[in-house]
Amino acid sequence: MTAHTDTPGSVTTVYKVTGMSCGHCEGAISAEVSEIPGVTSVKAVASTGEVTVVSTSEPDDEAVRAAVDEAGFELAGRA
């Protein structure tokens, strides 16, 4: 899912991630994904397996996949 927000130039994209089970998992994923250029906000929710990314432009799915992989989890795709 990709949605343009009310903030000009801001794009919100929701991804599904497998393997998250706790707050530590959420923090690890958020830290890695937030390092991607253009990302302004990341919210990972273990209970739903969703990671919401707000960025200045359409995110590079492969960059998100690499960041999630670096955190030790698997990106299942966009929600």
Coordinates of C-alpha atoms in Angstrom, one line a residue:
M1 CA 0.0 0.0 0.0
T2 CA 1.3 3.5 -0.9
A3 CA -0.7 6.6 0.1
H4 CA 0.2 10.2 -0.4
T5 CA -0.3 12.1 2.8
D6 CA -1.4 15.7 3.4
T7 CA 2.2 16.8 3.7
P8 CA 3.5 17.9 0.3
G9 CA 6.0 15.5 -1.1
S10 CA 5.4 12.9 1.7
V11 CA 4.6 9.3 0.8
T12 CA 3.5 6.6 3.2
T13 CA 4.1 2.9 2.4
V14 CA 3.2 -0.1 4.5
Y15 CA 5.2 -3.3 4.3
K16 CA 4.7 -6.8 5.8
V17 CA 7.7 -8.2 7.7
T18 CA 7.9 -11.8 9.0
G19 CA 9.6 -12.7 12.3
M20 CA 8.8 -9.7 14.5
S21 CA 7.7 -10.7 17.9
C22 CA 8.6 -7.9 20.4
G23 CA 9.6 -4.3 20.9
H24 CA 13.2 -5.1 20.4
C25 CA 12.3 -6.4 16.9
E26 CA 10.4 -3.2 16.2
G27 CA 13.3 -1.1 17.3
A28 CA 15.9 -3.0 15.2
I29 CA 13.8 -2.7 12.1
S30 CA 13.0 0.9 12.7
A31 CA 16.6 1.8 13.2
E32 CA 17.8 0.1 10.0
V33 CA 15.0 1.4 7.8
S34 CA 15.3 5.0 9.1
E35 CA 18.8 5.1 7.7
I36 CA 17.5 4.9 4.1
P37 CA 17.9 8.3 2.4
G38 CA 14.6 10.1 2.2
V39 CA 12.9 8.2 5.0
T40 CA 11.4 10.6 7.6
S41 CA 9.5 8.2 9.8
V42 CA 9.3 4.5 10.5
K43 CA 6.8 2.6 12.7
A44 CA 7.1 -1.2 13.1
V45 CA 4.3 -3.1 14.8
A46 CA 5.2 -6.7 15.9
S47 CA 1.6 -7.7 16.5
T48 CA 0.5 -7.0 12.9
G49 CA 3.9 -7.6 11.2
E50 CA 3.5 -4.2 9.5
V51 CA 6.2 -1.5 9.0
T52 CA 4.9 1.9 8.0
V53 CA 7.5 4.0 6.2
V54 CA 7.0 7.7 5.6
S55 CA 9.4 9.2 3.0
T56 CA 10.0 12.2 0.8
S57 CA 9.5 10.1 -2.3
E58 CA 8.5 6.6 -3.4
P59 CA 10.7 4.3 -1.3
D60 CA 13.1 1.8 -3.0
D61 CA 11.7 -1.6 -2.1
E62 CA 15.1 -3.2 -2.5
A63 CA 16.6 -0.7 -0.1
V64 CA 13.8 -1.5 2.4
R65 CA 14.4 -5.2 1.9
A66 CA 18.1 -4.9 2.5
A67 CA 17.5 -2.8 5.7
V68 CA 15.0 -5.3 7.0
D69 CA 17.4 -8.2 6.2
E70 CA 20.2 -6.3 8.0
A71 CA 18.0 -6.2 11.1
G72 CA 17.6 -10.0 10.9
F73 CA 14.0 -10.2 9.5
E74 CA 12.4 -10.9 6.1
L75 CA 10.4 -8.5 4.0
A76 CA 7.3 -10.2 2.7
G77 CA 6.3 -7.3 0.4
R78 CA 4.0 -4.4 0.5
A79 CA 0.9 -4.7 2.6

